[in-house]
Coordinates of C-alpha atoms in Angstrom, one line a residue:
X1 CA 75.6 36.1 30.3
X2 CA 75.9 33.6 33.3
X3 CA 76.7 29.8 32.8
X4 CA 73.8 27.5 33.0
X5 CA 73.4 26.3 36.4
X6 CA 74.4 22.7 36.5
X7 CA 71.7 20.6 38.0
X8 CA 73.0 18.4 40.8
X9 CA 71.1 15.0 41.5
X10 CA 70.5 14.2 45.5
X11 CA 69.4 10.7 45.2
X12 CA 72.8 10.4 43.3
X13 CA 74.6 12.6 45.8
X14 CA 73.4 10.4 48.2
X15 CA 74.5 7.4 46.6
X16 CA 77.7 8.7 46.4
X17 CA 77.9 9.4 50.0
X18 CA 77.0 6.0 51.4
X19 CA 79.8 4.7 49.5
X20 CA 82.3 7.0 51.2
X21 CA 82.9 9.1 48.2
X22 CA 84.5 12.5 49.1
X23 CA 83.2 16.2 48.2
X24 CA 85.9 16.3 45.8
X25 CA 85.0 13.3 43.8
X26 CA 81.1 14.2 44.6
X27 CA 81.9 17.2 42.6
X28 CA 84.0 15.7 39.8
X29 CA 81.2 13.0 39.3
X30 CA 79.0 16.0 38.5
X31 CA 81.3 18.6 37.1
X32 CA 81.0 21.6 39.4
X33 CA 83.5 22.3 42.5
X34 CA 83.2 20.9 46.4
X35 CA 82.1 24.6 47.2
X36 CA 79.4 24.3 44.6
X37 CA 77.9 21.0 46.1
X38 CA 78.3 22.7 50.1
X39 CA 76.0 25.7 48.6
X40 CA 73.6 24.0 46.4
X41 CA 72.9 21.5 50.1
X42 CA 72.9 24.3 52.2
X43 CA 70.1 26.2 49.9
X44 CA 68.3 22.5 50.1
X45 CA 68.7 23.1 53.9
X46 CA 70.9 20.1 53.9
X47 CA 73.2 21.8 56.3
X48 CA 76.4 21.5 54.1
X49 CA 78.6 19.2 52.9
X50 CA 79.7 17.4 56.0
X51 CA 76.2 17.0 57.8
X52 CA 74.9 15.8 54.6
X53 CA 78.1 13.2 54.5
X54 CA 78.1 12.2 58.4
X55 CA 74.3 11.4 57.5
X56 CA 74.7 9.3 54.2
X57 CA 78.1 7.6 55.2
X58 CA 76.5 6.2 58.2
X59 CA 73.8 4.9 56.4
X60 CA 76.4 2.9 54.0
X61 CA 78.2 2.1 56.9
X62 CA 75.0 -0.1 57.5
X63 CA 74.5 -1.6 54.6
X64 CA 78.1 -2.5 54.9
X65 CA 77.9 -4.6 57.8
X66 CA 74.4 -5.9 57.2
X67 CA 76.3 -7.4 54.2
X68 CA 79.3 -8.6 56.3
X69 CA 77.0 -10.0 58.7
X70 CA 74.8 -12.0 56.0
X71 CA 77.8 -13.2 54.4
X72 CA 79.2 -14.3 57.9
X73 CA 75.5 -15.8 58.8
X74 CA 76.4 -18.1 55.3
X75 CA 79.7 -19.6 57.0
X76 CA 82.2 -17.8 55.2
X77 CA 85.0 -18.4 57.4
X78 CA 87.1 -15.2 56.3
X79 CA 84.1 -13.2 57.3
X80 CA 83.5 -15.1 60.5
X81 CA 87.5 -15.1 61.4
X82 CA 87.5 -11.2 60.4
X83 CA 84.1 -10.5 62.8
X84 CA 85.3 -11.8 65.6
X85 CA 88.5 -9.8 65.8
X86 CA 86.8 -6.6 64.8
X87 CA 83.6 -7.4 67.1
X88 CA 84.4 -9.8 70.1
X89 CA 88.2 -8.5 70.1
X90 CA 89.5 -12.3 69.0
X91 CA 93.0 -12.4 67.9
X92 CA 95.4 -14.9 66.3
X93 CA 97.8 -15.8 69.0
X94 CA 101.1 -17.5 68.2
X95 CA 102.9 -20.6 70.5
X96 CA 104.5 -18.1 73.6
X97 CA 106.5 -20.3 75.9
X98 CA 106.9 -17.9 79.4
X99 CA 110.7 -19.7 79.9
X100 CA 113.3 -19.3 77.7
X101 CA 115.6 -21.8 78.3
X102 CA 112.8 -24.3 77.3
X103 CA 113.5 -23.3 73.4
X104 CA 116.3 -25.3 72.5
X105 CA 119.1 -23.3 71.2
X106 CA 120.5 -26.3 69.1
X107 CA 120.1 -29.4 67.6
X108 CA 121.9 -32.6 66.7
X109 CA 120.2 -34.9 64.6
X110 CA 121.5 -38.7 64.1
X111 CA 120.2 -40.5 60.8
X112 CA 120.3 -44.1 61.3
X113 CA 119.7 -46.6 57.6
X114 CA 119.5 -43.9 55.3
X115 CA 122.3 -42.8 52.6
X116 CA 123.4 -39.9 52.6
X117 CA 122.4 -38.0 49.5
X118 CA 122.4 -34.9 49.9
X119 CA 120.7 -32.0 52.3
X120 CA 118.5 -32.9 55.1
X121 CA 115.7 -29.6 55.8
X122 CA 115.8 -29.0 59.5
X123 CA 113.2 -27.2 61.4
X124 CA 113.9 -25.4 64.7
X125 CA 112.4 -23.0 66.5
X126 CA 114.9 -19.5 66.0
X127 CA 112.8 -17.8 68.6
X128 CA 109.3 -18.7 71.0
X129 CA 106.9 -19.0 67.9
X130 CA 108.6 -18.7 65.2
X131 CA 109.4 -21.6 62.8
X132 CA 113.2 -21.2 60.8
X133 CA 113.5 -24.3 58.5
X134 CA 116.9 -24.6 56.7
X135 CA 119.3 -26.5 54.9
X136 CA 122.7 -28.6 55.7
X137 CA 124.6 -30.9 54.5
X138 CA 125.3 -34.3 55.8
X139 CA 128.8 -35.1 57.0
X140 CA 129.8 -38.8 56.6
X141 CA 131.8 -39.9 59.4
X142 CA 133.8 -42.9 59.2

């Protein structure tokens, strides 16, 4: 005697696809295998497994940015900031100086009316752009 044919539900299966799911986890949602899902489609005339995902997924991938796009349309900044790199191909850009020997490669510091109590935090720039803040000590000169 055969096992009972598991019933496989498309509005569900189509559900699952517009949220990326893959034929593997299609077909652990509904207990059969990935070649079970391929054959029941294809007998729907479905075309298989990947034309029925290529369909569905797109259709999430609308939803998707329909959502992105509303939330974006509300001011969220993160949205906006992450749209406009992915969209209008905006970036984040950090300070670039074109000469070199315009970064200063040291530093002296003079501290005039203050006691010296312990470590002073120094910023400097380590390289064009990039920030290096550290520690030293204060030598007392006679």
């Amino acid at each position: 005697m055969a096992r009972p044919r598991k019933e496989i539900d498309f509005d569900q299966l189509v559900n699952l696809a517009r949220i990326h799911c893959t034929a593997e986890e299609c077909a652990a949602f509904f207990g059969v295998s990935s070649d079970t899902i391929d054959r029941r489609l294809k007998e729907a005339g479905e075309g298989g497994c990947a034309e029925f995902y290529k369909k569905h997924s797109a259709e999430g991938k609308a939803s998707l940015r329909r959502a992105q796009w509303v939330t974006a349309q509300g001011g969220n900044p993160t949205m906006l900031i992450w749209l406009g790199k992915q969209w209008l191909g905006q970036k984040d850009t950090r300070w670039q100086n074109d000469r070199d020997d315009e970064v200063p490669q040291s530093l002296t510091i003079n501290i005039v009316g203050r006691e010296a109590e312990g470590p002073v935090r120094v910023t400097r720039a380590a390289e064009p752009g990039l920030l290096e803040t550290e520690s030293v000590a204060i030598e007392e000169r006679g």
